[in-house]
PDB file of C-alpha atoms in Angstrom:
ATOM      1  CA  UNK A   1      11.570  -2.018   6.145  1.00  0.00           C
ATOM      2  CA  UNK A   2      11.209   1.702   5.610  1.00  0.00           C
ATOM      3  CA  UNK A   3      10.327   2.742   2.072  1.00  0.00           C
ATOM      4  CA  UNK A   4      10.246   6.245   0.573  1.00  0.00           C
ATOM      5  CA  UNK A   5       8.019   6.377  -2.494  1.00  0.00           C
ATOM      6  CA  UNK A   6       7.840   8.940  -5.301  1.00  0.00           C
ATOM      7  CA  UNK A   7       4.849   8.710  -7.618  1.00  0.00           C
ATOM      8  CA  UNK A   8       2.652   7.351  -4.836  1.00  0.00           C
ATOM      9  CA  UNK A   9      -0.493   9.005  -6.221  1.00  0.00           C
ATOM     10  CA  UNK A  10      -0.451   6.971  -9.449  1.00  0.00           C
ATOM     11  CA  UNK A  11      -2.039   3.569  -9.972  1.00  0.00           C
ATOM     12  CA  UNK A  12       1.158   1.604  -9.349  1.00  0.00           C
ATOM     13  CA  UNK A  13       2.174   3.836  -6.457  1.00  0.00           C
ATOM     14  CA  UNK A  14      -1.142   3.327  -4.673  1.00  0.00           C
ATOM     15  CA  UNK A  15      -0.999  -0.422  -5.254  1.00  0.00           C
ATOM     16  CA  UNK A  16       2.575  -0.670  -3.948  1.00  0.00           C
ATOM     17  CA  UNK A  17       1.776   1.432  -0.904  1.00  0.00           C
ATOM     18  CA  UNK A  18      -1.197  -0.786  -0.013  1.00  0.00           C
ATOM     19  CA  UNK A  19       0.859  -3.930  -0.518  1.00  0.00           C
ATOM     20  CA  UNK A  20       3.770  -2.746   1.621  1.00  0.00           C
ATOM     21  CA  UNK A  21       1.655  -1.343   4.457  1.00  0.00           C
ATOM     22  CA  UNK A  22      -0.438  -4.527   4.558  1.00  0.00           C
ATOM     23  CA  UNK A  23       2.766  -6.457   5.252  1.00  0.00           C
ATOM     24  CA  UNK A  24       3.862  -4.142   8.039  1.00  0.00           C
ATOM     25  CA  UNK A  25       6.376  -1.987   6.172  1.00  0.00           C
ATOM     26  CA  UNK A  26       6.571   1.766   6.714  1.00  0.00           C
ATOM     27  CA  UNK A  27       5.943   3.938   3.630  1.00  0.00           C
ATOM     28  CA  UNK A  28       6.711   7.651   3.369  1.00  0.00           C
ATOM     29  CA  UNK A  29       5.173   9.310   0.307  1.00  0.00           C
ATOM     30  CA  UNK A  30       6.785  12.250  -1.468  1.00  0.00           C
ATOM     31  CA  UNK A  31       4.317  15.001  -2.456  1.00  0.00           C
ATOM     32  CA  UNK A  32       4.682  18.359  -4.221  1.00  0.00           C
ATOM     33  CA  UNK A  33       2.174  20.164  -1.981  1.00  0.00           C
ATOM     34  CA  UNK A  34       1.969  20.846   1.721  1.00  0.00           C
ATOM     35  CA  UNK A  35       1.880  17.487   3.556  1.00  0.00           C
ATOM     36  CA  UNK A  36      -1.519  16.610   5.004  1.00  0.00           C
ATOM     37  CA  UNK A  37      -0.622  13.405   6.878  1.00  0.00           C
ATOM     38  CA  UNK A  38       2.423  12.289   8.912  1.00  0.00           C
ATOM     39  CA  UNK A  39       3.489   9.856   6.177  1.00  0.00           C
ATOM     40  CA  UNK A  40       3.920  12.618   3.556  1.00  0.00           C
ATOM     41  CA  UNK A  41       7.101  14.572   2.819  1.00  0.00           C
ATOM     42  CA  UNK A  42       7.226  17.609   0.567  1.00  0.00           C
ATOM     43  CA  UNK A  43       9.718  17.760  -2.290  1.00  0.00           C
ATOM     44  CA  UNK A  44      10.272  19.662  -5.530  1.00  0.00           C
ATOM     45  CA  UNK A  45      12.134  17.441  -8.000  1.00  0.00           C
ATOM     46  CA  UNK A  46      12.060  20.108 -10.719  1.00  0.00           C
ATOM     47  CA  UNK A  47      14.505  22.116  -8.608  1.00  0.00           C
ATOM     48  CA  UNK A  48      16.102  19.135  -6.855  1.00  0.00           C
ATOM     49  CA  UNK A  49      14.661  20.038  -3.449  1.00  0.00           C
ATOM     50  CA  UNK A  50      14.395  17.237  -0.903  1.00  0.00           C
ATOM     51  CA  UNK A  51      15.870  17.478   2.575  1.00  0.00           C
ATOM     52  CA  UNK A  52      17.685  14.239   3.511  1.00  0.00           C
ATOM     53  CA  UNK A  53      16.901  14.928   7.165  1.00  0.00           C
ATOM     54  CA  UNK A  54      13.180  14.560   6.416  1.00  0.00           C
ATOM     55  CA  UNK A  55      13.682  10.932   5.348  1.00  0.00           C
ATOM     56  CA  UNK A  56      15.354   9.686   8.494  1.00  0.00           C
ATOM     57  CA  UNK A  57      17.064   6.370   7.789  1.00  0.00           C
ATOM     58  CA  UNK A  58      15.186   4.677   4.920  1.00  0.00           C
ATOM     59  CA  UNK A  59      15.979   1.222   3.591  1.00  0.00           C
ATOM     60  CA  UNK A  60      14.563   1.677   0.079  1.00  0.00           C
ATOM     61  CA  UNK A  61      13.792   4.627  -2.190  1.00  0.00           C
ATOM     62  CA  UNK A  62      11.400   3.885  -5.062  1.00  0.00           C
ATOM     63  CA  UNK A  63      10.681   6.231  -7.977  1.00  0.00           C
ATOM     64  CA  UNK A  64       7.465   5.591  -9.915  1.00  0.00           C
ATOM     65  CA  UNK A  65       6.991   9.186 -11.059  1.00  0.00           C
ATOM     66  CA  UNK A  66       6.641  10.003 -14.738  1.00  0.00           C
ATOM     67  CA  UNK A  67       4.237  11.709 -17.141  1.00  0.00           C
ATOM     68  CA  UNK A  68       1.922   9.498 -19.190  1.00  0.00           C
ATOM     69  CA  UNK A  69       3.486   8.520 -22.546  1.00  0.00           C
ATOM     70  CA  UNK A  70       0.143   7.572 -24.112  1.00  0.00           C
ATOM     71  CA  UNK A  71      -0.604  10.935 -25.713  1.00  0.00           C
ATOM     72  CA  UNK A  72       0.839  12.845 -28.703  1.00  0.00           C
ATOM     73  CA  UNK A  73       4.540  13.591 -28.314  1.00  0.00           C
ATOM     74  CA  UNK A  74       4.674  17.269 -29.167  1.00  0.00           C
ATOM     75  CA  UNK A  75       8.054  18.955 -28.602  1.00  0.00           C
ATOM     76  CA  UNK A  76       6.751  20.434 -25.356  1.00  0.00           C
ATOM     77  CA  UNK A  77       5.344  17.136 -24.140  1.00  0.00           C
ATOM     78  CA  UNK A  78       8.534  15.283 -25.045  1.00  0.00           C
ATOM     79  CA  UNK A  79      10.309  17.535 -22.579  1.00  0.00           C
ATOM     80  CA  UNK A  80       7.640  16.780 -19.967  1.00  0.00           C
ATOM     81  CA  UNK A  81       8.037  13.021 -20.461  1.00  0.00           C
ATOM     82  CA  UNK A  82      11.794  13.256 -20.147  1.00  0.00           C
ATOM     83  CA  UNK A  83      12.071  15.704 -17.249  1.00  0.00           C
ATOM     84  CA  UNK A  84       9.337  14.057 -15.163  1.00  0.00           C
ATOM     85  CA  UNK A  85      11.494  10.929 -15.064  1.00  0.00           C
ATOM     86  CA  UNK A  86      15.027  12.290 -15.016  1.00  0.00           C
ATOM     87  CA  UNK A  87      14.557  15.069 -12.437  1.00  0.00           C
ATOM     88  CA  UNK A  88      12.775  12.792  -9.969  1.00  0.00           C
ATOM     89  CA  UNK A  89      15.385  10.037 -10.282  1.00  0.00           C
ATOM     90  CA  UNK A  90      18.269  12.518 -10.049  1.00  0.00           C
ATOM     91  CA  UNK A  91      16.832  14.125  -6.919  1.00  0.00           C
ATOM     92  CA  UNK A  92      16.443  10.768  -5.183  1.00  0.00           C
ATOM     93  CA  UNK A  93      19.910   9.650  -6.292  1.00  0.00           C
ATOM     94  CA  UNK A  94      21.478  12.805  -4.869  1.00  0.00           C
ATOM     95  CA  UNK A  95      19.682  12.360  -1.555  1.00  0.00           C
ATOM     96  CA  UNK A  96      20.646   8.679  -1.411  1.00  0.00           C
ATOM     97  CA  UNK A  97      24.285   9.693  -1.801  1.00  0.00           C
ATOM     98  CA  UNK A  98      23.973  12.129   1.137  1.00  0.00           C
ATOM     99  CA  UNK A  99      22.433   9.758   3.655  1.00  0.00           C
ATOM    100  CA  UNK A 100      24.686   8.125   6.237  1.00  0.00           C
ATOM    101  CA  UNK A 101      23.444   4.643   5.374  1.00  0.00           C
ATOM    102  CA  UNK A 102      22.941   4.563   1.625  1.00  0.00           C
ATOM    103  CA  UNK A 103      19.554   2.994   0.823  1.00  0.00           C
ATOM    104  CA  UNK A 104      18.614   0.808  -2.112  1.00  0.00           C
ATOM    105  CA  UNK A 105      17.337   3.004  -4.965  1.00  0.00           C
ATOM    106  CA  UNK A 106      14.844   1.545  -7.434  1.00  0.00           C
ATOM    107  CA  UNK A 107      13.372   3.443 -10.355  1.00  0.00           C
ATOM    108  CA  UNK A 108      10.725   2.424 -12.815  1.00  0.00           C
ATOM    109  CA  UNK A 109      12.111   2.386 -16.363  1.00  0.00           C
ATOM    110  CA  UNK A 110      10.839   1.501 -19.811  1.00  0.00           C
ATOM    111  CA  UNK A 111      11.071  -1.618 -21.929  1.00  0.00           C
ATOM    112  CA  UNK A 112      10.735   0.811 -24.842  1.00  0.00           C
ATOM    113  CA  UNK A 113      14.374   1.678 -24.266  1.00  0.00           C
ATOM    114  CA  UNK A 114      15.441  -1.326 -26.348  1.00  0.00           C
ATOM    115  CA  UNK A 115      14.088   0.318 -29.505  1.00  0.00           C
ATOM    116  CA  UNK A 116      10.931   0.409 -31.580  1.00  0.00           C
ATOM    117  CA  UNK A 117      10.695  -2.817 -33.594  1.00  0.00           C
ATOM    118  CA  UNK A 118      13.082  -5.687 -32.867  1.00  0.00           C
ATOM    119  CA  UNK A 119      11.211  -8.628 -34.365  1.00  0.00           C
ATOM    120  CA  UNK A 120      12.009 -12.031 -32.857  1.00  0.00           C
ATOM    121  CA  UNK A 121      15.273 -10.908 -31.278  1.00  0.00           C
ATOM    122  CA  UNK A 122      15.455 -11.927 -27.610  1.00  0.00           C
ATOM    123  CA  UNK A 123      16.088  -8.962 -25.303  1.00  0.00           C
ATOM    124  CA  UNK A 124      17.817  -9.478 -21.976  1.00  0.00           C
ATOM    125  CA  UNK A 125      19.220  -6.921 -19.571  1.00  0.00           C
ATOM    126  CA  UNK A 126      22.550  -7.268 -21.400  1.00  0.00           C
ATOM    127  CA  UNK A 127      21.001  -6.145 -24.707  1.00  0.00           C
ATOM    128  CA  UNK A 128      21.976  -2.665 -25.845  1.00  0.00           C
ATOM    129  CA  UNK A 129      19.503   0.183 -25.715  1.00  0.00           C
ATOM    130  CA  UNK A 130      18.181   1.214 -29.107  1.00  0.00           C
ATOM    131  CA  UNK A 131      17.559   4.421 -31.007  1.00  0.00           C
ATOM    132  CA  UNK A 132      14.650   6.822 -30.787  1.00  0.00           C
ATOM    133  CA  UNK A 133      13.005   9.142 -28.302  1.00  0.00           C
ATOM    134  CA  UNK A 134      12.149   6.614 -25.583  1.00  0.00           C
ATOM    135  CA  UNK A 135      15.558   4.977 -25.844  1.00  0.00           C
ATOM    136  CA  UNK A 136      17.141   8.373 -25.235  1.00  0.00           C
ATOM    137  CA  UNK A 137      14.801   8.955 -22.289  1.00  0.00           C
ATOM    138  CA  UNK A 138      15.738   5.607 -20.752  1.00  0.00           C
ATOM    139  CA  UNK A 139      19.450   6.377 -21.104  1.00  0.00           C
ATOM    140  CA  UNK A 140      19.026   9.637 -19.209  1.00  0.00           C
ATOM    141  CA  UNK A 141      16.523   8.146 -16.751  1.00  0.00           C
ATOM    142  CA  UNK A 142      18.756   5.264 -15.724  1.00  0.00           C
ATOM    143  CA  UNK A 143      21.866   7.425 -15.970  1.00  0.00           C
ATOM    144  CA  UNK A 144      20.395   9.712 -13.311  1.00  0.00           C
ATOM    145  CA  UNK A 145      20.949   6.883 -10.808  1.00  0.00           C
ATOM    146  CA  UNK A 146      24.720   7.357 -11.003  1.00  0.00           C
ATOM    147  CA  UNK A 147      25.253   9.603  -7.920  1.00  0.00           C
ATOM    148  CA  UNK A 148      23.650   6.958  -5.703  1.00  0.00           C
ATOM    149  CA  UNK A 149      25.605   4.127  -7.332  1.00  0.00           C
ATOM    150  CA  UNK A 150      28.888   5.996  -6.968  1.00  0.00           C
ATOM    151  CA  UNK A 151      28.174   6.680  -3.290  1.00  0.00           C
ATOM    152  CA  UNK A 152      27.620   2.977  -2.604  1.00  0.00           C
ATOM    153  CA  UNK A 153      23.873   2.464  -2.946  1.00  0.00           C
ATOM    154  CA  UNK A 154      22.585  -0.569  -4.773  1.00  0.00           C
ATOM    155  CA  UNK A 155      20.503   0.731  -7.666  1.00  0.00           C
ATOM    156  CA  UNK A 156      18.067  -0.973 -10.048  1.00  0.00           C
ATOM    157  CA  UNK A 157      15.960   0.147 -13.007  1.00  0.00           C
ATOM    158  CA  UNK A 158      12.777  -1.839 -13.643  1.00  0.00           C
ATOM    159  CA  UNK A 159      12.201  -2.049 -17.413  1.00  0.00           C
ATOM    160  CA  UNK A 160       8.525  -2.875 -17.151  1.00  0.00           C
ATOM    161  CA  UNK A 161       5.978  -4.060 -19.700  1.00  0.00           C
ATOM    162  CA  UNK A 162       2.292  -3.135 -19.564  1.00  0.00           C
ATOM    163  CA  UNK A 163       0.962  -3.948 -16.094  1.00  0.00           C
ATOM    164  CA  UNK A 164      -2.299  -5.892 -16.299  1.00  0.00           C
ATOM    165  CA  UNK A 165      -5.047  -5.140 -13.806  1.00  0.00           C
ATOM    166  CA  UNK A 166      -8.683  -4.215 -14.317  1.00  0.00           C
ATOM    167  CA  UNK A 167      -8.072  -0.814 -12.660  1.00  0.00           C
ATOM    168  CA  UNK A 168      -4.828  -0.033 -14.490  1.00  0.00           C
ATOM    169  CA  UNK A 169      -5.345   2.866 -16.938  1.00  0.00           C
ATOM    170  CA  UNK A 170      -3.309   1.226 -19.711  1.00  0.00           C
ATOM    171  CA  UNK A 171      -5.206  -2.047 -19.402  1.00  0.00           C
ATOM    172  CA  UNK A 172      -8.561  -0.264 -19.353  1.00  0.00           C
ATOM    173  CA  UNK A 173      -7.610   1.454 -22.605  1.00  0.00           C
ATOM    174  CA  UNK A 174      -6.492  -1.825 -24.220  1.00  0.00           C
ATOM    175  CA  UNK A 175      -9.586  -3.736 -23.145  1.00  0.00           C
ATOM    176  CA  UNK A 176     -12.212  -1.082 -23.965  1.00  0.00           C
ATOM    177  CA  UNK A 177     -12.598  -2.024 -27.669  1.00  0.00           C
ATOM    178  CA  UNK A 178     -13.142  -5.666 -26.677  1.00  0.00           C
ATOM    179  CA  UNK A 179     -15.783  -4.754 -24.108  1.00  0.00           C
ATOM    180  CA  UNK A 180     -17.844  -3.040 -26.816  1.00  0.00           C
ATOM    181  CA  UNK A 181     -17.311  -5.830 -29.345  1.00  0.00           C
ATOM    182  CA  UNK A 182     -14.717  -4.063 -31.505  1.00  0.00           C
ATOM    183  CA  UNK A 183     -11.519  -5.726 -30.333  1.00  0.00           C
ATOM    184  CA  UNK A 184      -8.798  -7.104 -32.560  1.00  0.00           C
ATOM    185  CA  UNK A 185      -5.082  -7.345 -33.128  1.00  0.00           C
ATOM    186  CA  UNK A 186      -2.997  -4.204 -33.591  1.00  0.00           C
ATOM    187  CA  UNK A 187      -1.265  -3.968 -36.946  1.00  0.00           C
ATOM    188  CA  UNK A 188       0.136  -7.304 -38.123  1.00  0.00           C
ATOM    189  CA  UNK A 189      -0.226  -8.842 -34.648  1.00  0.00           C
ATOM    190  CA  UNK A 190       3.129 -10.611 -34.994  1.00  0.00           C
ATOM    191  CA  UNK A 191       4.896  -8.152 -32.713  1.00  0.00           C
ATOM    192  CA  UNK A 192       5.872  -9.319 -29.227  1.00  0.00           C
ATOM    193  CA  UNK A 193       3.924  -7.394 -26.608  1.00  0.00           C
ATOM    194  CA  UNK A 194       5.539  -7.400 -23.121  1.00  0.00           C
ATOM    195  CA  UNK A 195       3.089  -7.486 -20.206  1.00  0.00           C
ATOM    196  CA  UNK A 196       2.999  -8.575 -16.550  1.00  0.00           C
ATOM    197  CA  UNK A 197       0.285  -9.049 -13.928  1.00  0.00           C
ATOM    198  CA  UNK A 198       0.016  -6.455 -11.166  1.00  0.00           C
ATOM    199  CA  UNK A 199       0.594  -9.190  -8.601  1.00  0.00           C
ATOM    200  CA  UNK A 200       3.914 -10.182 -10.155  1.00  0.00           C
ATOM    201  CA  UNK A 201       4.952  -6.546 -10.633  1.00  0.00           C
ATOM    202  CA  UNK A 202       4.419  -5.896  -6.914  1.00  0.00           C
ATOM    203  CA  UNK A 203       6.313  -9.053  -6.034  1.00  0.00           C
ATOM    204  CA  UNK A 204       9.148  -8.092  -8.396  1.00  0.00           C
ATOM    205  CA  UNK A 205       9.582  -4.666  -6.789  1.00  0.00           C
ATOM    206  CA  UNK A 206       9.861  -6.199  -3.348  1.00  0.00           C
ATOM    207  CA  UNK A 207      12.098  -9.017  -4.602  1.00  0.00           C
ATOM    208  CA  UNK A 208      14.533  -6.481  -6.058  1.00  0.00           C
ATOM    209  CA  UNK A 209      14.398  -4.359  -2.902  1.00  0.00           C
ATOM    210  CA  UNK A 210      15.212  -7.319  -0.683  1.00  0.00           C
ATOM    211  CA  UNK A 211      17.695  -9.230  -2.872  1.00  0.00           C
ATOM    212  CA  UNK A 212      21.230  -7.882  -2.519  1.00  0.00           C
ATOM    213  CA  UNK A 213      22.438  -9.666  -5.660  1.00  0.00           C
ATOM    214  CA  UNK A 214      20.247  -7.674  -8.066  1.00  0.00           C
ATOM    215  CA  UNK A 215      21.338  -4.350  -9.526  1.00  0.00           C
ATOM    216  CA  UNK A 216      21.274  -2.493 -12.819  1.00  0.00           C
ATOM    217  CA  UNK A 217      18.487  -2.944 -15.378  1.00  0.00           C
ATOM    218  CA  UNK A 218      15.817  -5.536 -14.594  1.00  0.00           C
ATOM    219  CA  UNK A 219      13.280  -6.660 -17.206  1.00  0.00           C
ATOM    220  CA  UNK A 220       9.854  -7.004 -15.598  1.00  0.00           C
ATOM    221  CA  UNK A 221       7.710  -8.903 -18.108  1.00  0.00           C
ATOM    222  CA  UNK A 222       6.320 -12.389 -18.683  1.00  0.00           C
ATOM    223  CA  UNK A 223       8.900 -15.180 -18.911  1.00  0.00           C
ATOM    224  CA  UNK A 224       6.848 -16.544 -21.839  1.00  0.00           C
ATOM    225  CA  UNK A 225       6.519 -13.552 -24.199  1.00  0.00           C
ATOM    226  CA  UNK A 226       3.305 -13.332 -26.207  1.00  0.00           C
ATOM    227  CA  UNK A 227       2.663 -11.729 -29.563  1.00  0.00           C
ATOM    228  CA  UNK A 228      -0.058  -9.148 -29.936  1.00  0.00           C
ATOM    229  CA  UNK A 229      -2.223 -11.720 -31.726  1.00  0.00           C
ATOM    230  CA  UNK A 230      -1.819 -14.131 -28.803  1.00  0.00           C
ATOM    231  CA  UNK A 231      -2.554 -11.373 -26.305  1.00  0.00           C
ATOM    232  CA  UNK A 232      -5.613 -10.317 -28.310  1.00  0.00           C
ATOM    233  CA  UNK A 233      -6.989 -13.860 -28.457  1.00  0.00           C
ATOM    234  CA  UNK A 234      -6.420 -14.419 -24.739  1.00  0.00           C
ATOM    235  CA  UNK A 235      -8.039 -11.090 -23.820  1.00  0.00           C
ATOM    236  CA  UNK A 236     -11.065 -11.785 -26.010  1.00  0.00           C
ATOM    237  CA  UNK A 237     -11.475 -15.210 -24.409  1.00  0.00           C
ATOM    238  CA  UNK A 238     -11.092 -13.799 -20.897  1.00  0.00           C
ATOM    239  CA  UNK A 239     -13.762 -11.167 -21.581  1.00  0.00           C
ATOM    240  CA  UNK A 240     -15.959 -13.554 -23.582  1.00  0.00           C
ATOM    241  CA  UNK A 241     -15.950 -11.087 -26.446  1.00  0.00           C
ATOM    242  CA  UNK A 242     -15.098 -11.383 -30.165  1.00  0.00           C
ATOM    243  CA  UNK A 243     -11.762 -10.267 -31.603  1.00  0.00           C
ATOM    244  CA  UNK A 244     -12.347  -9.807 -35.309  1.00  0.00           C
ATOM    245  CA  UNK A 245     -11.758  -6.055 -35.865  1.00  0.00           C
ATOM    246  CA  UNK A 246      -8.014  -5.608 -36.493  1.00  0.00           C
ATOM    247  CA  UNK A 247      -6.675  -2.074 -36.274  1.00  0.00           C
ATOM    248  CA  UNK A 248      -4.517  -1.236 -39.320  1.00  0.00           C
ATOM    249  CA  UNK A 249      -1.066   0.128 -38.585  1.00  0.00           C
ATOM    250  CA  UNK A 250      -1.613   3.220 -40.733  1.00  0.00           C
ATOM    251  CA  UNK A 251      -4.665   4.232 -38.672  1.00  0.00           C
ATOM    252  CA  UNK A 252      -2.726   3.855 -35.432  1.00  0.00           C
ATOM    253  CA  UNK A 253       0.121   5.968 -36.783  1.00  0.00           C
ATOM    254  CA  UNK A 254      -2.312   8.641 -37.959  1.00  0.00           C
ATOM    255  CA  UNK A 255      -4.087   8.726 -34.590  1.00  0.00           C
ATOM    256  CA  UNK A 256      -1.163   8.265 -32.194  1.00  0.00           C
ATOM    257  CA  UNK A 257       1.855   9.506 -34.111  1.00  0.00           C
ATOM    258  CA  UNK A 258       5.205   8.209 -32.935  1.00  0.00           C
ATOM    259  CA  UNK A 259       3.655   6.611 -29.850  1.00  0.00           C
ATOM    260  CA  UNK A 260       1.965   4.055 -32.130  1.00  0.00           C
ATOM    261  CA  UNK A 261       5.310   2.278 -32.474  1.00  0.00           C
ATOM    262  CA  UNK A 262       5.177   1.411 -28.766  1.00  0.00           C
ATOM    263  CA  UNK A 263       2.176  -0.786 -29.637  1.00  0.00           C
ATOM    264  CA  UNK A 264       3.197  -1.877 -33.130  1.00  0.00           C
ATOM    265  CA  UNK A 265       6.883  -2.504 -32.491  1.00  0.00           C
ATOM    266  CA  UNK A 266       8.117  -5.900 -31.311  1.00  0.00           C
ATOM    267  CA  UNK A 267       9.969  -6.313 -28.001  1.00  0.00           C
ATOM    268  CA  UNK A 268      10.648  -9.919 -27.023  1.00  0.00           C
ATOM    269  CA  UNK A 269      12.011  -9.099 -23.575  1.00  0.00           C
ATOM    270  CA  UNK A 270      12.870 -11.822 -21.062  1.00  0.00           C
ATOM    271  CA  UNK A 271      13.141 -11.311 -17.261  1.00  0.00           C
ATOM    272  CA  UNK A 272      16.550 -12.983 -17.153  1.00  0.00           C
ATOM    273  CA  UNK A 273      17.903 -11.141 -14.132  1.00  0.00           C
ATOM    274  CA  UNK A 274      14.838 -11.846 -11.993  1.00  0.00           C
ATOM    275  CA  UNK A 275      14.740 -15.523 -12.860  1.00  0.00           C
ATOM    276  CA  UNK A 276      18.479 -15.973 -12.396  1.00  0.00           C
ATOM    277  CA  UNK A 277      18.047 -14.678  -8.851  1.00  0.00           C
ATOM    278  CA  UNK A 278      15.272 -17.203  -8.157  1.00  0.00           C
ATOM    279  CA  UNK A 279      12.127 -15.153  -8.781  1.00  0.00           C
ATOM    280  CA  UNK A 280       9.132 -17.388  -9.575  1.00  0.00           C
ATOM    281  CA  UNK A 281       6.198 -15.830 -11.415  1.00  0.00           C
ATOM    282  CA  UNK A 282       2.715 -16.464 -10.060  1.00  0.00           C
ATOM    283  CA  UNK A 283       1.291 -15.665 -13.520  1.00  0.00           C
ATOM    284  CA  UNK A 284       3.909 -16.712 -16.095  1.00  0.00           C
ATOM    285  CA  UNK A 285       1.691 -16.756 -19.197  1.00  0.00           C
ATOM    286  CA  UNK A 286      -0.559 -14.204 -20.868  1.00  0.00           C
ATOM    287  CA  UNK A 287      -3.607 -16.346 -20.028  1.00  0.00           C
ATOM    288  CA  UNK A 288      -2.856 -16.560 -16.306  1.00  0.00           C
ATOM    289  CA  UNK A 289      -1.854 -12.879 -16.169  1.00  0.00           C
ATOM    290  CA  UNK A 290      -5.134 -11.822 -17.768  1.00  0.00           C
ATOM    291  CA  UNK A 291      -7.128 -14.112 -15.482  1.00  0.00           C
ATOM    292  CA  UNK A 292      -5.478 -12.460 -12.499  1.00  0.00           C
ATOM    293  CA  UNK A 293      -6.115  -8.988 -13.930  1.00  0.00           C
ATOM    294  CA  UNK A 294      -9.829  -9.647 -14.343  1.00  0.00           C
ATOM    295  CA  UNK A 295     -10.351 -11.607 -11.102  1.00  0.00           C
TER     296      UNK A 295
END
């Protein structure tokens, strides 16, 4: 298959490119500078510039672009978070609608769209989006797919938990306190903390791309959700480190501001759409996912 990938320079983009190329697929990478290799295509999503003729006849468009949410959300940076996701998705959706054979369009999305703190409530793809900044971003992000959907493309939005891999920036940040002997639960620890192994994330992307029955939002997280306390205990065991230094919620809020709720809030999300279509996780539990991440 022929894939066109936005966000190819990020951790997930590089991993997906390697995985696809290793299996014989063709990958064209969208870049915002002058192309330096034949597999690069220049675009400018801020102004909606991408020539459909440059893509040829792709089978799948994948958008993994988006500014890092793990830093203070100043008014200026809120706009960066939002526009880095919406403009890229909108540009790809417009191009998909202009191609003769409308490709599948997949965008990364956020499990944070369900809201900040939902306790034990089970979240499926049929659950309503919540309130707050990230929920609003997800509404716009996924809404930007509409031109492609209207034109006849199959579209999907991957509402993904934290991807676990030793080289993943988010996982490195989470595991650092444990590596120096200062790990512990975050806040109360009772909050559900959605995660997935890199292996299963890669498999999920390709499963969605190749399965004609899947469209709309797709939760990409463990089928057996773990609380932060359970995640903390499993991570400490996997690293052979202690986990006795809990981080109080008030300190996290003081240090991280509104972003702290993405770590303190509970999201018990289930990958209902994937499993209903027959997807089988290689690492279905937090223990197996962490083992794979550290292998």
